[in-house]
CSV table of C-alpha atoms and ligand atoms in Angstrom, one decimal:
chain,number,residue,atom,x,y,z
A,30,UNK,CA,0.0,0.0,0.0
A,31,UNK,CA,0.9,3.8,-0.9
A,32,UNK,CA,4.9,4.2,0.1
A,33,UNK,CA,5.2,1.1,2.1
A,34,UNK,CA,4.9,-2.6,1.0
A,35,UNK,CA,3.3,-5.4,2.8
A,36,UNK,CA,4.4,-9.6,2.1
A,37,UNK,CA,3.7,-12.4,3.9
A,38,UNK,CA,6.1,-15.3,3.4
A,39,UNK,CA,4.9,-18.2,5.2
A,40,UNK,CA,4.7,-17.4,8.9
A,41,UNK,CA,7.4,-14.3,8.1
A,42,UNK,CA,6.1,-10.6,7.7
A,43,UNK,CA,8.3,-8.6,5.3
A,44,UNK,CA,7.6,-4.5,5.7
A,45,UNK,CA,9.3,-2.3,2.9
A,46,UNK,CA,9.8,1.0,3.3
A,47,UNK,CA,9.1,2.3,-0.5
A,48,UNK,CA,9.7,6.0,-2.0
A,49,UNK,CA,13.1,5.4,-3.2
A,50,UNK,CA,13.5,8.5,-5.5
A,51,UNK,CA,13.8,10.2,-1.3
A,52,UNK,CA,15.6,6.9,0.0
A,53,UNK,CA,13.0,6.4,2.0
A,54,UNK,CA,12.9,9.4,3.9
A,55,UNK,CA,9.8,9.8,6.3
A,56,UNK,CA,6.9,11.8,5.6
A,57,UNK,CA,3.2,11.8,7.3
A,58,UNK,CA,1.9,9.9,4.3
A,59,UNK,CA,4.9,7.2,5.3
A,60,UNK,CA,4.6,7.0,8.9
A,61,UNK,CA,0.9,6.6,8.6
A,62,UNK,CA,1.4,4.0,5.5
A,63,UNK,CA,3.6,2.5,7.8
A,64,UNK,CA,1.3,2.6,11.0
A,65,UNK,CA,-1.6,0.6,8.8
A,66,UNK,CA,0.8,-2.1,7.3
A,67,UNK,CA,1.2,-2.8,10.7
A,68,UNK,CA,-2.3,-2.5,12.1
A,69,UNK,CA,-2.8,-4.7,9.4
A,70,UNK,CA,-0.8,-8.1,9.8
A,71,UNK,CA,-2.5,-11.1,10.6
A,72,UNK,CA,-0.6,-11.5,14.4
A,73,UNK,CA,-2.0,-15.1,14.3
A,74,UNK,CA,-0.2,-16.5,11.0
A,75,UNK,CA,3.0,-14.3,11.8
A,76,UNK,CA,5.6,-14.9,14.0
A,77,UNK,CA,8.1,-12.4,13.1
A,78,UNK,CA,8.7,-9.2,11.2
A,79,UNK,CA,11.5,-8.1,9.0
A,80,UNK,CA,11.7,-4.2,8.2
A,81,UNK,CA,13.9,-3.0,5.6
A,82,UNK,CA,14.1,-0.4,2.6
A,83,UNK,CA,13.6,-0.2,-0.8
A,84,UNK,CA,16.5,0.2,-2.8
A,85,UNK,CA,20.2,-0.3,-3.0
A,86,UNK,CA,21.0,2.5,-1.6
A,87,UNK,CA,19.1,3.3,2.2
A,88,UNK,CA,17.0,1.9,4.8
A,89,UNK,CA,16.0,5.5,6.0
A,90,UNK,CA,17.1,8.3,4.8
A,91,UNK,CA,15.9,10.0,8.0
A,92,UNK,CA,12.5,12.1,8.3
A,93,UNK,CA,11.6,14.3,4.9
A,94,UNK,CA,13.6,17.7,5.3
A,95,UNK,CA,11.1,19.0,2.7
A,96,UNK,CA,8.4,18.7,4.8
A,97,UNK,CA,9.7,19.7,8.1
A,98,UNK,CA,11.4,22.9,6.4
A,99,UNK,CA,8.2,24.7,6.7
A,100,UNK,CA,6.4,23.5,9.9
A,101,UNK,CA,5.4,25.8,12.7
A,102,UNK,CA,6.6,24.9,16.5
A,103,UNK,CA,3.1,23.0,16.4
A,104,UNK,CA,3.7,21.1,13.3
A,105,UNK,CA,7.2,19.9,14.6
A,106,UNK,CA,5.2,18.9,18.4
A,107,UNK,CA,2.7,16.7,16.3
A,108,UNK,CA,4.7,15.2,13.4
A,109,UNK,CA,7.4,14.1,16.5
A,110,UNK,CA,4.7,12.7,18.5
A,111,UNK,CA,3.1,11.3,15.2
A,112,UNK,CA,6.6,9.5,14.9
A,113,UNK,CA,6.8,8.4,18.1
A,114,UNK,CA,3.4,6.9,18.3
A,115,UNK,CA,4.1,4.9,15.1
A,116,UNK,CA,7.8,3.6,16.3
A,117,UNK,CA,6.2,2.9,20.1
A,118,UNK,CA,3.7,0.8,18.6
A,119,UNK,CA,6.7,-1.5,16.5
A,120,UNK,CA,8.8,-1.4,19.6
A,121,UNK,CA,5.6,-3.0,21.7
A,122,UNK,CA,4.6,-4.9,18.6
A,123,UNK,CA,3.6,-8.3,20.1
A,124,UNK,CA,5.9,-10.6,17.9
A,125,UNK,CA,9.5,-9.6,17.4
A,126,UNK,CA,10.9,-7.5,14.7
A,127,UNK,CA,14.0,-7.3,13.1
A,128,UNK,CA,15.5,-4.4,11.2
A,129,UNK,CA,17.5,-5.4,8.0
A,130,UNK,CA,19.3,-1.9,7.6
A,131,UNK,CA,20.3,-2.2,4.1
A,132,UNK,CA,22.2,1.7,3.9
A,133,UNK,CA,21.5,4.9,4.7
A,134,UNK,CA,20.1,4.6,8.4
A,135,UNK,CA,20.0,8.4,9.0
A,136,UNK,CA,17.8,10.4,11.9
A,137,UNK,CA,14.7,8.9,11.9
A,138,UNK,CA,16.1,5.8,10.0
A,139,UNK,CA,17.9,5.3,12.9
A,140,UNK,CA,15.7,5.8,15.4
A,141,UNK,CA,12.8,3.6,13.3
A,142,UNK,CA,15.9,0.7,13.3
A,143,UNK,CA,16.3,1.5,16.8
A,144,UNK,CA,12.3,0.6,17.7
A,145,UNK,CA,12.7,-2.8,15.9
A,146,UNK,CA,13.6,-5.5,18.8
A,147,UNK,CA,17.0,-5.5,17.2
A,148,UNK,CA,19.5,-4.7,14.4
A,149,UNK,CA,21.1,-6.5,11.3
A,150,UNK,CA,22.8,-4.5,8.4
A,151,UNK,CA,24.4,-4.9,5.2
A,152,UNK,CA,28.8,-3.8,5.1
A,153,UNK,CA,27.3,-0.6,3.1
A,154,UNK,CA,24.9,1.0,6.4
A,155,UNK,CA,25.5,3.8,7.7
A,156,UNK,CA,24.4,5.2,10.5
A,157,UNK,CA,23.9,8.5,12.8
A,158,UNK,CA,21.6,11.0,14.0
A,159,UNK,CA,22.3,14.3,12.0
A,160,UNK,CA,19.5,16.5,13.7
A,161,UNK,CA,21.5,19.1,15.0
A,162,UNK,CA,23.7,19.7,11.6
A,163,UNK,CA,20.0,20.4,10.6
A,164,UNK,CA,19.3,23.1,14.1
A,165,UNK,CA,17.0,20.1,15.7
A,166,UNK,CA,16.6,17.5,17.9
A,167,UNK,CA,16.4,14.2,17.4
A,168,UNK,CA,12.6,14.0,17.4
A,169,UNK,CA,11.8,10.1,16.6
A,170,UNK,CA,12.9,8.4,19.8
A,171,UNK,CA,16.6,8.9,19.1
A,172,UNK,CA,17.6,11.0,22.2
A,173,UNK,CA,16.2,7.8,24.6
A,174,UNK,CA,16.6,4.3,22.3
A,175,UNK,CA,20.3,5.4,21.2
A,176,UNK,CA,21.7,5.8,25.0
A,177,UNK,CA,19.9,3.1,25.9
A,178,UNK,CA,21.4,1.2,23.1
A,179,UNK,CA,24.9,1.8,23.1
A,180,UNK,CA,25.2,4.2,26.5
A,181,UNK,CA,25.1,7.7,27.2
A,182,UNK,CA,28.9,8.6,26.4
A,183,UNK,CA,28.8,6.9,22.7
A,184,UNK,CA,25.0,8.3,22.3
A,185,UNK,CA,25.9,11.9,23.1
A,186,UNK,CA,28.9,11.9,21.2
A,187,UNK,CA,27.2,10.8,17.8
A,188,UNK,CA,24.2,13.0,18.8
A,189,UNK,CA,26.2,16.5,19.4
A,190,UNK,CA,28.5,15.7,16.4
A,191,UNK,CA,26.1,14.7,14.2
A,192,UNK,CA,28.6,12.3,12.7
A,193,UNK,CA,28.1,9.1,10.7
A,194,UNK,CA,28.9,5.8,11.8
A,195,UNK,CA,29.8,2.7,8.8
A,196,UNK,CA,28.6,-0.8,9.5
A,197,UNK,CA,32.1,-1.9,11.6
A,198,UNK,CA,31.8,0.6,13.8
A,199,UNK,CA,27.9,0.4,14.3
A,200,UNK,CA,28.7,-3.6,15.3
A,201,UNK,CA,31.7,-2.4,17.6
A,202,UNK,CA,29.4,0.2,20.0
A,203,UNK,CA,26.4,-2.8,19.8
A,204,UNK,CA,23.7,-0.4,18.0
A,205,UNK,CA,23.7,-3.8,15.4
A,206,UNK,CA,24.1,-7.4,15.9
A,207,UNK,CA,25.4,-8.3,12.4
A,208,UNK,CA,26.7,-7.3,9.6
A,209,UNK,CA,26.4,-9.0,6.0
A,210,UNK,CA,27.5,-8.4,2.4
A,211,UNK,CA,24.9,-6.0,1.0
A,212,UNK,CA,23.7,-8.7,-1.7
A,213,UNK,CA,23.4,-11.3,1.2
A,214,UNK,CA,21.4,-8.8,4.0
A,215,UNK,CA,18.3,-10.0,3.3
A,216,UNK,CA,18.2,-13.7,2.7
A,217,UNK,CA,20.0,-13.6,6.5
A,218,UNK,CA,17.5,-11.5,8.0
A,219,UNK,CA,15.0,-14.3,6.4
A,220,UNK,CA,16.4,-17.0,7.9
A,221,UNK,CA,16.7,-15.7,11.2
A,222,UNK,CA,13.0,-14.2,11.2
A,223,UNK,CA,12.7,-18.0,10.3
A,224,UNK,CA,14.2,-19.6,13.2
A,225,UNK,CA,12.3,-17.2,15.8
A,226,UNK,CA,9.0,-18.2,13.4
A,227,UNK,CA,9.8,-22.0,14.4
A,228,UNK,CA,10.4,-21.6,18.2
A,229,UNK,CA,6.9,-21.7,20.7
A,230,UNK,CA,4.7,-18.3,19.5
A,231,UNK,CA,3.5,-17.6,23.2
A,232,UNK,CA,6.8,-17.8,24.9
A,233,UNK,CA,8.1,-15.7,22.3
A,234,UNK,CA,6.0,-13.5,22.3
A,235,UNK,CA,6.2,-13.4,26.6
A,236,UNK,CA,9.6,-12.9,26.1
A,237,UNK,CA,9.7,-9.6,24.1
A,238,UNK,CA,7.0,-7.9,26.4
A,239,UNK,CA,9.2,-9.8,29.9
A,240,UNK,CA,12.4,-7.5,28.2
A,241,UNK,CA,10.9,-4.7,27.0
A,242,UNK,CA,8.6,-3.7,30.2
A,243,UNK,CA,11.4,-5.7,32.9
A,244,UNK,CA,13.9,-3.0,31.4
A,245,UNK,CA,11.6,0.0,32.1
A,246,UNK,CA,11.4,-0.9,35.8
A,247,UNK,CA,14.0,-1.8,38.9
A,248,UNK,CA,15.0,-5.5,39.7
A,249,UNK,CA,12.5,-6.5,42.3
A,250,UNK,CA,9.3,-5.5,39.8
A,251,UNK,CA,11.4,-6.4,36.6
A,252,UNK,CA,11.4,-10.3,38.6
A,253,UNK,CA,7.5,-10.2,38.8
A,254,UNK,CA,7.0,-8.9,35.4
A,255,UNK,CA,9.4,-12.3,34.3
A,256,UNK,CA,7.2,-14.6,36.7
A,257,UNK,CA,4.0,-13.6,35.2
A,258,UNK,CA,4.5,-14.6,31.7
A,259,UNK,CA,6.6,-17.6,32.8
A,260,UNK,CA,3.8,-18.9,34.3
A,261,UNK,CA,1.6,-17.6,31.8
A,262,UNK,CA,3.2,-19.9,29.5
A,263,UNK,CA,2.0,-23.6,31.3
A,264,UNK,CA,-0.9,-25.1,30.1
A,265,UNK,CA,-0.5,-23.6,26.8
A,266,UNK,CA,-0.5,-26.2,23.9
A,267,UNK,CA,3.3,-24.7,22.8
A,268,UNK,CA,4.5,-25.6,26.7
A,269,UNK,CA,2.2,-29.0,26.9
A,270,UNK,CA,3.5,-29.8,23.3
A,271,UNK,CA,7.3,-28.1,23.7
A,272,UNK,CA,8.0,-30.4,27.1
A,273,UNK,CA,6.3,-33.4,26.0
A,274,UNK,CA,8.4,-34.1,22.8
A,275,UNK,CA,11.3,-33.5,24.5
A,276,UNK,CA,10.4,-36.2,27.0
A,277,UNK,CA,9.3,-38.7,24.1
A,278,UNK,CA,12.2,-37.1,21.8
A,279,UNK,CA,9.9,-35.8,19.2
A,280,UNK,CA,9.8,-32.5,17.3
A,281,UNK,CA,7.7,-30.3,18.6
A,282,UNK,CA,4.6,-28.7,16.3
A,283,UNK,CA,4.4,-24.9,17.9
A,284,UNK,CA,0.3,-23.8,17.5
A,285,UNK,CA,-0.2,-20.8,15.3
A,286,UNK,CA,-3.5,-19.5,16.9
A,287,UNK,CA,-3.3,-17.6,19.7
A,288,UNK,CA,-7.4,-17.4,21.1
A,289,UNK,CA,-7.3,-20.5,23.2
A,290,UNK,CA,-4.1,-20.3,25.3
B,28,LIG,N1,14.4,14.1,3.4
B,28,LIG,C1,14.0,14.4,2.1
B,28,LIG,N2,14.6,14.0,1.0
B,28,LIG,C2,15.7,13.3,1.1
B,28,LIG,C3,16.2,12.9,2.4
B,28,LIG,C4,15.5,13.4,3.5
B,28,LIG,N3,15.9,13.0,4.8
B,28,LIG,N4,17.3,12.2,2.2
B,28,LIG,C5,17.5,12.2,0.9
B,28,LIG,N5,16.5,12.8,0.2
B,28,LIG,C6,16.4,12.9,-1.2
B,28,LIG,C7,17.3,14.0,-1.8
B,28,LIG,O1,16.8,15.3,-1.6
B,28,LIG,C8,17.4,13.6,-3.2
B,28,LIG,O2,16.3,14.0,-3.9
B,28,LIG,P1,16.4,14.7,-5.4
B,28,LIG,O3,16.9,13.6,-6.2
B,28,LIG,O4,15.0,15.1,-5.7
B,28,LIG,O5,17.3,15.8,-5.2
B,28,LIG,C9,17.3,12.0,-3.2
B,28,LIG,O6,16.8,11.7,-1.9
B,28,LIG,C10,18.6,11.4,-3.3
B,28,LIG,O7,19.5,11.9,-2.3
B,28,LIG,P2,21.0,12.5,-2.6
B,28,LIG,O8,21.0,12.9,-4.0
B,28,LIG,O9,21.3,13.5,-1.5
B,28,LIG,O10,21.8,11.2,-2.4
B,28,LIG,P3,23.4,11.1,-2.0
B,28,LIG,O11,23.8,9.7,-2.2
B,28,LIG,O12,24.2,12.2,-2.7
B,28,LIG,O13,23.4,11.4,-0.4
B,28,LIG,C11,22.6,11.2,1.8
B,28,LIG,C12,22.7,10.5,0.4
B,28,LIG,C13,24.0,11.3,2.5
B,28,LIG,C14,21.8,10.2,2.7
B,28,LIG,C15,21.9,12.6,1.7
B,28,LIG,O14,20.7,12.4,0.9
B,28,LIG,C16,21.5,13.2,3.0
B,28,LIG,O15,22.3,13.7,3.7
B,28,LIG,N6,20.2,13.1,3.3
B,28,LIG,C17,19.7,13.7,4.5
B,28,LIG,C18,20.0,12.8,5.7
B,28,LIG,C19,19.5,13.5,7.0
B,28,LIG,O16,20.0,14.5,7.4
B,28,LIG,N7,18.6,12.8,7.6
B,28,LIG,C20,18.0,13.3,8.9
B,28,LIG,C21,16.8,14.1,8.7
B,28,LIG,S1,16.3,14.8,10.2
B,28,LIG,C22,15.4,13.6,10.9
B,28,LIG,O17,15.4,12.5,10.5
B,28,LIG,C23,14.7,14.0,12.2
B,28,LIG,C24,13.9,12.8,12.7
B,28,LIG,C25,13.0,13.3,13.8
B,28,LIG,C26,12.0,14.3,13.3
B,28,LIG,C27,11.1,14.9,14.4
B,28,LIG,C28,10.2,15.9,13.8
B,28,LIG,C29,9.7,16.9,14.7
């Protein structure tokens, strides 16, 4: 649909960011193509969600200059909080999703990599936050995910210089987990949306929402959060069918529908 496409490939989402001739730079007709691809996938036959960009060339180019050259103070307020309300819901998505940064990764490229639950990226990526070259802010989440990522020192730095990072070096500070030949990015990203796509659905699932929300709060409540969806997890059909092939040494056959946990 419009600037972003949607495919399904088996139990694998595959989200493309699509206006090339701007490599994929973010406008409000992206973000909110974006928010509806994502509204829009079946959560019961997916598993896992690969995002990437159209091209050769750039994941995300950052957010459109164009259109934020002429905003008012008001403008800027609700096309960041637009943004953000987009990237918040990817980052609380309930199955993972993986970015496959395949270039430019700029501003609010970055920061929509950053949302994803984490970070693969072809040996011609490039990252970095170039806001304030441009007299803003990071507006798209980039000022919290990034020093959360990689830590304060490394996050300010690359904020307040505005300076670029390649693949190696984006690998070295941890922002990304891998890093491929461009032409072999996404068939990786693929396999590994596979291999989460094959593991028990539920306790997937439980363990993205255990990190995400135990990372938000100290130890003691971060535990409970964990023992919740632990135990939330027996008596499902993946932990009845998960524990039981191990004890006859079967395969186990994880359920795809989720209304009868
Ligand atoms: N916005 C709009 N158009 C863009 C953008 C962008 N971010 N990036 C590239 N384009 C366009 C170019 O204008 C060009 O269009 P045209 O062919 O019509 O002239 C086309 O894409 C191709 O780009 P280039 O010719 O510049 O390609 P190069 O290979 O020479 O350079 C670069 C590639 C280095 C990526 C260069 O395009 C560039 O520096 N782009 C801008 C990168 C940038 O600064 N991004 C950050 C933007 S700010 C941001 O993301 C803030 C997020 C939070 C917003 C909060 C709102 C309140």
């Amino acid at each position: 649909m419009g600037f972003v496409n949607y495919e399904a490939q088996g139990a694998v989402g595959l989200v493309t960011i699509n206006r090339p001739e701007a490599l994929n730079a973010l406008n409000p007709q992206v973000l909110a193509d974006l928010k509806a691809v994502f509204e829009g996938i079946d959560q019961n036959a997916i598993r896992c969600v690969v995002v990437t960009g159209a091209g050769e060339k750039s994941f995300v180019a950052g957010a459109d200059i164009g259109s934020m050259s002429v905003m008012t103070k008001a403008e800027g307020e609700a096309f960041g909080k637009m943004g953000n309300d987009v990237f918040r819901m990817i980052e609380t998505f309930p199955i993972p999703v993986i970015a496959a940064v395949n270039g430019f990764a700029l501003g609010g490229g970055n920061e929509l990599a950053m949302c994803c639950d984490f970070r693969i990226c072809s040996d011609n990526a490039m990252f970095g936050q170039p806001e304030v070259g441009l007299g803003i802010t990071p507006g798209f989440g980039g000022t919290q995910r990034l020093a959360r990522l990689v830590g304060p020192g490394m996050a300010k730095q690359l904020v307040y210089t505005a300076a670029n990072i390649k693949a190696d070096e984006a690998l070295r500070i941890g922002l990304v987990n891998a890093v491929y030949p461009q032409a072999e990015l996404m068939e990786n990203a693929m396999k590994l949306a596979g291999k989460i796509a094959r593991n028990a659905p539920i306790a997937v699932r439980n363990c993205k929402k255990a990190i995400n929300e135990g990372l938000e709060v100290g130890m003691d409540e971060a535990v409970v959060i964990e023992e919740k969806l632990f135990g939330a997890c027996f008596e499902t059909h993946d932990q009845k069918e998960g524990m039981g092939c191990f004890l006859s040494k079967e395969k186990p056959k994880p359920k795809a529908v989720f209304t009868n946990n």
